[in-house]
CSV table of C-alpha atoms and ligand atoms in Angstrom, one decimal:
chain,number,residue,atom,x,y,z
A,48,UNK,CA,-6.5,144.7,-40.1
A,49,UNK,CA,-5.1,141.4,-40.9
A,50,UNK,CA,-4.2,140.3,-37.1
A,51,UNK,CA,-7.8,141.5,-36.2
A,52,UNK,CA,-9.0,139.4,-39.4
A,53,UNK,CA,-6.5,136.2,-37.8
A,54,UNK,CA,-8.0,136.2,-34.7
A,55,UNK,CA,-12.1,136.4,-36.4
A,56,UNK,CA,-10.4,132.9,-38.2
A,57,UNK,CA,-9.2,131.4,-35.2
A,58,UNK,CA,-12.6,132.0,-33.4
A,59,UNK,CA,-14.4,130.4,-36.6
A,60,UNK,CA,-12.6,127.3,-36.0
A,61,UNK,CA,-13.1,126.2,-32.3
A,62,UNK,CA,-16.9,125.7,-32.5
A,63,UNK,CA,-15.5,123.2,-35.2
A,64,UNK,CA,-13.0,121.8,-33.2
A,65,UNK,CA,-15.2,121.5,-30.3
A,66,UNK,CA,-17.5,119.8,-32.3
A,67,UNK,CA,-15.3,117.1,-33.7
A,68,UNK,CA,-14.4,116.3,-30.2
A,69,UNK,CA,-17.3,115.9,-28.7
A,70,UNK,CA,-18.7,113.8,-31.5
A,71,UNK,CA,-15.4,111.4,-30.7
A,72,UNK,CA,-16.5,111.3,-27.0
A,73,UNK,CA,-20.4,111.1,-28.2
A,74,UNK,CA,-19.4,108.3,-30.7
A,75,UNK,CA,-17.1,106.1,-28.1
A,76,UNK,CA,-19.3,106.1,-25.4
A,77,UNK,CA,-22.5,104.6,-27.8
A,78,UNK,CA,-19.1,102.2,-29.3
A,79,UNK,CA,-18.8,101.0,-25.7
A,80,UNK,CA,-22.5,100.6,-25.2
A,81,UNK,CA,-22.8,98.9,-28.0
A,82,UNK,CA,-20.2,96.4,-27.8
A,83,UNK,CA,-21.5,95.4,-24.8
A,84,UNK,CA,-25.0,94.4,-26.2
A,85,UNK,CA,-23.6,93.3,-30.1
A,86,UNK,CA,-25.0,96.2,-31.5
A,87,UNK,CA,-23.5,96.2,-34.7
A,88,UNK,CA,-24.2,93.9,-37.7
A,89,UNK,CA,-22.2,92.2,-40.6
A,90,UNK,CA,-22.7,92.9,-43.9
A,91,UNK,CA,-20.4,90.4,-46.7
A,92,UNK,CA,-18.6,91.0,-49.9
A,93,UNK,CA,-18.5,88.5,-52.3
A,94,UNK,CA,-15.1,87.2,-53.6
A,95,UNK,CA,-14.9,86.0,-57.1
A,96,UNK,CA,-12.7,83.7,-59.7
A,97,UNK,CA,-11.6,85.0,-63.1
A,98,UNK,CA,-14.9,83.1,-64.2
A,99,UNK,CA,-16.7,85.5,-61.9
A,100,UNK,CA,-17.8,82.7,-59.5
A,101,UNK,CA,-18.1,83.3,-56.2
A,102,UNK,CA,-14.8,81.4,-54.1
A,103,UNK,CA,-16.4,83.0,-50.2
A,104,UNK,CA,-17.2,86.3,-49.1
A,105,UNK,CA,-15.5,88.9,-46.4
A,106,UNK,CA,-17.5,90.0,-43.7
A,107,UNK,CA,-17.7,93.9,-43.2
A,108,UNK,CA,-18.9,95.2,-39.4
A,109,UNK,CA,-21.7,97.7,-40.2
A,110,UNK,CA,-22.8,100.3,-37.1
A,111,UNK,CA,-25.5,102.3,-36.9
A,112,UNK,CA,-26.4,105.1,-33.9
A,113,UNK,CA,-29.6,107.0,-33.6
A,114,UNK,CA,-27.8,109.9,-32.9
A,115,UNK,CA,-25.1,109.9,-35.6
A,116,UNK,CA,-26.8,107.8,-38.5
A,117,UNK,CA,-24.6,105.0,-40.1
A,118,UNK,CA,-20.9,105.7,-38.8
A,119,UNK,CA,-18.2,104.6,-41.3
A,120,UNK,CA,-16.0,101.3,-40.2
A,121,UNK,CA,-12.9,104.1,-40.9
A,122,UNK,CA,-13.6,106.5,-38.4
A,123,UNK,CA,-15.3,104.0,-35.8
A,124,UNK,CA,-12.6,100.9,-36.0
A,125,UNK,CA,-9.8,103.0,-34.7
A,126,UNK,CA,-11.7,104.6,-31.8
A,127,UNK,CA,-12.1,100.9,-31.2
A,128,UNK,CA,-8.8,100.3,-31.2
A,129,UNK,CA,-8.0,103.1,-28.9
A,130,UNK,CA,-11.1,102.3,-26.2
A,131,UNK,CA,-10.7,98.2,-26.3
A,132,UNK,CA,-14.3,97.9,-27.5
A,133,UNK,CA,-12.6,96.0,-30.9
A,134,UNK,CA,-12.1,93.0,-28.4
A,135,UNK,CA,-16.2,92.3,-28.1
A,136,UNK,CA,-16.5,93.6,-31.5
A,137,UNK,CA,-14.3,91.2,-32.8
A,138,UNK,CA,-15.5,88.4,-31.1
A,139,UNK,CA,-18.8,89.4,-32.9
A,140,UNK,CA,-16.8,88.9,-35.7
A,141,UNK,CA,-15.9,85.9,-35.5
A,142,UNK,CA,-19.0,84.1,-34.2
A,143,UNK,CA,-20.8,86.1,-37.2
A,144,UNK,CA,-18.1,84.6,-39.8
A,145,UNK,CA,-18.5,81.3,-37.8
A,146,UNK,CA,-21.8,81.1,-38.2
A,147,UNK,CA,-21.9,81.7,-42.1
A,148,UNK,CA,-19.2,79.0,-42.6
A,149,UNK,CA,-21.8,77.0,-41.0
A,150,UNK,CA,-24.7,77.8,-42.8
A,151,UNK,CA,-22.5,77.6,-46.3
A,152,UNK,CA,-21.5,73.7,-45.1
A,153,UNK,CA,-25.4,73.1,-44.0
A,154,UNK,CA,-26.5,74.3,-47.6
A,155,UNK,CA,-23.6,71.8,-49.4
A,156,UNK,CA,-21.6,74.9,-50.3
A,157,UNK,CA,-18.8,74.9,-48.2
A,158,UNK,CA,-16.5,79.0,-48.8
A,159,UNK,CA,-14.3,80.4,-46.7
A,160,UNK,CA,-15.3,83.3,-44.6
A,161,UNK,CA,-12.7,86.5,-44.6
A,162,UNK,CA,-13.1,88.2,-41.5
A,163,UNK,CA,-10.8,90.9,-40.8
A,164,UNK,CA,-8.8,91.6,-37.3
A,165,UNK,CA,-7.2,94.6,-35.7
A,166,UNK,CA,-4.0,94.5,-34.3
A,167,UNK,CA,-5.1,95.1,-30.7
A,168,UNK,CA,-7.5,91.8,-30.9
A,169,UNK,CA,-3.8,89.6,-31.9
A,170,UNK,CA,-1.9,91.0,-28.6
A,171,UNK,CA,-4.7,89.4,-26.3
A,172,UNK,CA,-3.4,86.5,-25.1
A,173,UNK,CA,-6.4,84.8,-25.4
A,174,UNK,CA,-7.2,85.7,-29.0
A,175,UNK,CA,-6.3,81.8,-30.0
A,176,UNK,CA,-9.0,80.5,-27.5
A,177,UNK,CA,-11.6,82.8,-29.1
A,178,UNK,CA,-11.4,82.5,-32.5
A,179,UNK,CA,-11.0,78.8,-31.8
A,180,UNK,CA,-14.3,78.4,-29.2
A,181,UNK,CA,-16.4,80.4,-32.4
A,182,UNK,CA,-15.8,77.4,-34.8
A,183,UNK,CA,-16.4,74.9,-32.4
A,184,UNK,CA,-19.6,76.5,-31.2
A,185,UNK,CA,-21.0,77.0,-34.7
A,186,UNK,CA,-19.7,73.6,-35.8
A,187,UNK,CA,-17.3,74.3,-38.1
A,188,UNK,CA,-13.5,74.1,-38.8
A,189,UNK,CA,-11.0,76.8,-38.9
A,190,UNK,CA,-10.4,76.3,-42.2
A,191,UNK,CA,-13.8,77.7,-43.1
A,192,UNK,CA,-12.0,81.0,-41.8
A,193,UNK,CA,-9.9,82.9,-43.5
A,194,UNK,CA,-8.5,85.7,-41.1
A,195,UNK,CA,-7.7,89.1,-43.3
A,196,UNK,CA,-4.9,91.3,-41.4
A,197,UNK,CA,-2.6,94.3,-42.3
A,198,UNK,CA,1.1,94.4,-42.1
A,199,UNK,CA,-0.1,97.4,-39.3
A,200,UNK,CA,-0.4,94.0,-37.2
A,201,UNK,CA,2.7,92.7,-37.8
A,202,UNK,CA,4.4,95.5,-36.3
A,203,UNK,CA,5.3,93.8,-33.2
A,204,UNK,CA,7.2,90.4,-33.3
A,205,UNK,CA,5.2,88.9,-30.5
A,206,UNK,CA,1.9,87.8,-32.8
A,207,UNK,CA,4.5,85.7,-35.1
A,208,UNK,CA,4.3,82.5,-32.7
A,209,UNK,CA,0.9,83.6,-32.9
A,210,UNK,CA,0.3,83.3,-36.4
A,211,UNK,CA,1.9,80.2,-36.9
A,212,UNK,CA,-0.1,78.6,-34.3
A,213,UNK,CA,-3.5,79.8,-35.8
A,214,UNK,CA,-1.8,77.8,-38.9
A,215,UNK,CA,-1.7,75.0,-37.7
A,216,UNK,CA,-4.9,74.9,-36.1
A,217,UNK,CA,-6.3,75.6,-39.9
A,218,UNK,CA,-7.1,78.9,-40.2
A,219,UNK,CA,-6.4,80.7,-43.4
A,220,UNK,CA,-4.2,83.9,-43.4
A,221,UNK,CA,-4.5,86.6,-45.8
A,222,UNK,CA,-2.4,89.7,-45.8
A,223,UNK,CA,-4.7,93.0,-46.3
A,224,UNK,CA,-4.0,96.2,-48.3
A,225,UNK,CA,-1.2,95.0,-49.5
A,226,UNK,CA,1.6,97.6,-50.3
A,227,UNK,CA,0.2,100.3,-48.5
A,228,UNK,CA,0.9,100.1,-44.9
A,229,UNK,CA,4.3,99.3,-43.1
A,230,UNK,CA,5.8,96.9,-46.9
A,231,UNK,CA,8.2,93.9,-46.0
A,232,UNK,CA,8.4,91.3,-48.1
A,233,UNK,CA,10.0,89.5,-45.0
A,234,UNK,CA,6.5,89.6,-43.9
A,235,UNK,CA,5.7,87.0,-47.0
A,236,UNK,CA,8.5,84.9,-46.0
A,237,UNK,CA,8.8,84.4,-42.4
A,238,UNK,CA,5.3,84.5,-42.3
A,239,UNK,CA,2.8,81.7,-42.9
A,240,UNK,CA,0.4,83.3,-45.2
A,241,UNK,CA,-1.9,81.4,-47.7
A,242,UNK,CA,-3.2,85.0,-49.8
A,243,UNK,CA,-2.4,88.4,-50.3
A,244,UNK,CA,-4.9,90.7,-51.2
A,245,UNK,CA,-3.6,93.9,-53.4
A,246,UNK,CA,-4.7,97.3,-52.2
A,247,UNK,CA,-7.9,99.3,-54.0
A,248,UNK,CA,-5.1,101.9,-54.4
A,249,UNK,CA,-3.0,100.2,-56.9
A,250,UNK,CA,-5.9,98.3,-58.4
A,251,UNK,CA,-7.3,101.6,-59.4
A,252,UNK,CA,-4.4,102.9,-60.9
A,253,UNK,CA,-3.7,99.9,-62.2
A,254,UNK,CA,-4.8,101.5,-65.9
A,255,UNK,CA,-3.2,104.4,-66.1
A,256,UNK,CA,0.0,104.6,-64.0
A,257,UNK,CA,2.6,102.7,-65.3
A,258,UNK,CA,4.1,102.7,-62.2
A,259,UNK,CA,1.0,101.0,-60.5
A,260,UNK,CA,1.0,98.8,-62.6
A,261,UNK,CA,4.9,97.2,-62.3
A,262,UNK,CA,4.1,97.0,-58.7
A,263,UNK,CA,1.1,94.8,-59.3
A,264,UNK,CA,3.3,92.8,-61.6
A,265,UNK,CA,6.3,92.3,-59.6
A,266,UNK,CA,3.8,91.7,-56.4
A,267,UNK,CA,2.4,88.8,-58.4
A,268,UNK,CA,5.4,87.5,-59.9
A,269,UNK,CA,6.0,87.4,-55.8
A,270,UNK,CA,3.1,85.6,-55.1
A,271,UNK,CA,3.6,83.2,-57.7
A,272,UNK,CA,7.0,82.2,-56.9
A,273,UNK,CA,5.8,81.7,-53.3
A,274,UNK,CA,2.6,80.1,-54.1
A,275,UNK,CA,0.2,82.7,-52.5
A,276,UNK,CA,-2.9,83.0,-53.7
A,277,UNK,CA,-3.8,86.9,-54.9
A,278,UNK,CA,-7.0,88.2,-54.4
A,279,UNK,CA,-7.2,92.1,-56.1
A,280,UNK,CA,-10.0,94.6,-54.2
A,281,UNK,CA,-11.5,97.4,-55.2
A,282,UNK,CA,-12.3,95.9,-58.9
A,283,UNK,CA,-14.9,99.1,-60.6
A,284,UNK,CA,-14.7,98.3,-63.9
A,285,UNK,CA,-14.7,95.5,-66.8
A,286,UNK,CA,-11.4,97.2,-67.7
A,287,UNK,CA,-9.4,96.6,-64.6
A,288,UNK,CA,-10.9,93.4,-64.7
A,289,UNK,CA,-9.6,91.9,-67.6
A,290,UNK,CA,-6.2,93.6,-67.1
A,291,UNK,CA,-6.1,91.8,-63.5
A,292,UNK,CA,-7.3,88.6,-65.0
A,293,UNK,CA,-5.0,89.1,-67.9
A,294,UNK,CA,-1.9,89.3,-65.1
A,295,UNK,CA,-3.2,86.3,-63.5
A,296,UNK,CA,-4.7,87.1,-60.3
A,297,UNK,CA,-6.7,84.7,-58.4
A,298,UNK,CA,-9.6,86.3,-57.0
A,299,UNK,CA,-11.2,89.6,-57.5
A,300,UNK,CA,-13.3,92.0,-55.2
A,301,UNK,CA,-15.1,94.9,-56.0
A,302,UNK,CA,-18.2,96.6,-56.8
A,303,UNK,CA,-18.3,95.8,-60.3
A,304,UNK,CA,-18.8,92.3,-58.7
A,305,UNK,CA,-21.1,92.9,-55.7
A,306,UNK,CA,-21.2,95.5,-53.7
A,307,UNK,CA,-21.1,94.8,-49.4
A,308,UNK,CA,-24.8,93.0,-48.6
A,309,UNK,CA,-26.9,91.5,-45.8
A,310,UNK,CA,-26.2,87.8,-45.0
A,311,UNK,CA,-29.5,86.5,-46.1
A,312,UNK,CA,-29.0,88.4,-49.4
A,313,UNK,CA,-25.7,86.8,-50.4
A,314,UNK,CA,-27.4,83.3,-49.1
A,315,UNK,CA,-30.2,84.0,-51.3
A,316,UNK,CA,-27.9,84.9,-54.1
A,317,UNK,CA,-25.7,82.1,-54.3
A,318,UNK,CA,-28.9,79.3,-53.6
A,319,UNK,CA,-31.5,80.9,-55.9
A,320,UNK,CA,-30.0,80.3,-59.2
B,412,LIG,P1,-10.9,96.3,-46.0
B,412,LIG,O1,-10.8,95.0,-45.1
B,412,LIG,O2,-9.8,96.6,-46.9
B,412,LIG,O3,-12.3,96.2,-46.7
B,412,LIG,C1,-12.5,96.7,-48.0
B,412,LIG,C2,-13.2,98.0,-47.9
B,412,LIG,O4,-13.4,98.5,-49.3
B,412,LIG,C3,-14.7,97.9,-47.4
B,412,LIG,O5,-15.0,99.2,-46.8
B,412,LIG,C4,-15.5,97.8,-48.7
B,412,LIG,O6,-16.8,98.2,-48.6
B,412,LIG,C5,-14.7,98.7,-49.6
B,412,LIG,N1,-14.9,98.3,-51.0
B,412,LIG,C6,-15.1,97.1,-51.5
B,412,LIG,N2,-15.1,97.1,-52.9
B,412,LIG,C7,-14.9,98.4,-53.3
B,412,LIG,C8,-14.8,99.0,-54.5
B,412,LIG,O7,-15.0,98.4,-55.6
B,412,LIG,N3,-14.6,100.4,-54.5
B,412,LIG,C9,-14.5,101.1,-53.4
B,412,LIG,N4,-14.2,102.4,-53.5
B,412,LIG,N5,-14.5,100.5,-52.1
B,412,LIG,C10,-14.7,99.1,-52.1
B,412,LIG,P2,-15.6,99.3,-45.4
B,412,LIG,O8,-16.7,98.2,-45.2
B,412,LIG,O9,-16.0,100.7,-45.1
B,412,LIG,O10,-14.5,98.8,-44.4
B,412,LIG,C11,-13.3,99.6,-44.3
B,412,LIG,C12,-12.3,98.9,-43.4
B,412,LIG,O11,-12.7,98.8,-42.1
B,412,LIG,C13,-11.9,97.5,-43.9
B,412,LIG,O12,-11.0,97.6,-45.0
B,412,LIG,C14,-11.3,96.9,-42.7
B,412,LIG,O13,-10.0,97.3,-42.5
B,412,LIG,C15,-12.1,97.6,-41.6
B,412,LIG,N6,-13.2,96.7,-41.1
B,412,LIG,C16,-14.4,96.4,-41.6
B,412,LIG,N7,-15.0,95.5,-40.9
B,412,LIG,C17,-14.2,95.1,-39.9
B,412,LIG,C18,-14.3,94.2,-38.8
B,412,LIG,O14,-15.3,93.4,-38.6
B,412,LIG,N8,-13.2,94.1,-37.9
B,412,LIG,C19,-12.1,94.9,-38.1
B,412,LIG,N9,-11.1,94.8,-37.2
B,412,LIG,N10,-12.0,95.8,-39.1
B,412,LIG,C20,-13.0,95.9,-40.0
B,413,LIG,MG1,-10.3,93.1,-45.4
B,414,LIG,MG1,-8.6,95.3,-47.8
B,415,LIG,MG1,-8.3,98.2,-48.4
């Protein structure tokens, strides 16, 4: 019968439940662990001008378990969030960024170096000591960092004082994903923001939805008009290249550029040729 047939469906599902559960426990106990001995590395993404030439690179945390494999940043970031590990992993962050400023301004090619931050690390008080004590430590200035976060962050009015402090200290503020999370254009101006960095969503629709496409027009009409730079991500093809380049964006991210890469293979990249 169909209520026998209900119940054989319900009892197909818990091992599955079960599963995904103890995976999250599995997965933030080694995120704990691993905080606490820098376990995880940092790859970069190249950013590029309309001239494809590279203006910096964003740093991307990469984590691999022996148990699990390579876990994605999407399902391991927010259990960060949640457990408070994202304050050590951050700070890896930032002393990984840091140190590749450093390196860039050794090798007489000073970039900024985009490293993104969650909304938990902004509430600790001492996230202004921290992200200052990496620069000094690997020599550099904050300017060499450009700190990407979403408008998820700006949720709560307390990390405005915030922002404008890590302003004046030099660091560079771009706003993530834009137009996908919690919109305000009040965020642009009470803000202090130097960039704003169009979401993979609209640039991929960018082609073929009209709609997309008078949002990425109107954001950069914006932009303009405020004099934020615009960076667009998620850039796959030569088409949605020259129809972002056409509209008169900034910067441009993507795979058709590079895709995410080690460090030393950026460094090679960029000093080889
Ligand atoms: P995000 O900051 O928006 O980073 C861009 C994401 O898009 C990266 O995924 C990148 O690999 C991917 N991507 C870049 N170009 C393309 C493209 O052309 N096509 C497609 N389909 N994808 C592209 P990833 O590395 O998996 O990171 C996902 C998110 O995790 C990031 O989004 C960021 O919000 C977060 N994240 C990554 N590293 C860190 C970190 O060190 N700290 C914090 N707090 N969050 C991080
Ligand atoms: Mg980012
Ligand atoms: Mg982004
Ligand atoms: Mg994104």
């Amino acid at each position: 019968t169909a209520k026998e047939q209900g119940k054989n469906c319900l009892r197909m599902y818990e091992p599955q439940i079960e599963e995904g559960a103890m995976r999250r426990v599995r997965l933030q106990s080694l995120l704990r662990i691993d905080a606490e001995r820098s376990g995880f590395s940092f790859v970069v993404q190249p950013k590029v001008d309309a001239q494809r030439q590279p203006q910096g690179a964003e740093l991307l945390v990469r984590w691999s378990t022996r148990d699990f494999g390579v876990v994605s940043p999407a399902e391991f970031i927010p259990m960060a969030e949640q457990t408070g590990a994202i304050e050590l992993l951050g700070r890896q962050a930032l002393h990984s960024a840091a140190r590749l400023a450093a390196e860039l301004g050794r090798r007489g090619r000073p970039m900024p170096v985009a490293v993104n931050l969650s909304p938990r690390q902004l509430l600790n008080p001492s996230f202004e000591r921290i992200a200052l004590h990496a620069c000094q430590r690997h020599g550099v200035l904050p300017s060499a960092l450009e700190l990407e976060l979403t408008e998820s962050a700006l949720t709560e009015s307390a990390v405005y004082p915030l922002l404008g402090r890590l302003r004046r200290h030099g660091f560079s503020l771009a706003l993530d994903d834009f137009g996908t999370g919690y919109s305000s254009l009040s965020h642009l101006l009470k803000l202090p923001f130097q960039k704003v960095k169009i979401d993979r969503a609209f640039v991929a629709e960018a082609l073929h939805n009209a709609k997309a496409g008078v949002v990425i027009r109107g954001t950069l009409e914006i932009c303009r008009g405020l004099g934020l730079r615009t960076v667009a991500e998620g850039v796959e093809t030569d088409e949605q290249f020259e129809l972002l380049r056409s509209l008169g964006v900034d910067e441009f991210q993507g795979y058709l550029f590079d895709r995410p890469m080690p460090q030393d293979d950026w460094l090679a990249q960029l000093f080889t040729c």
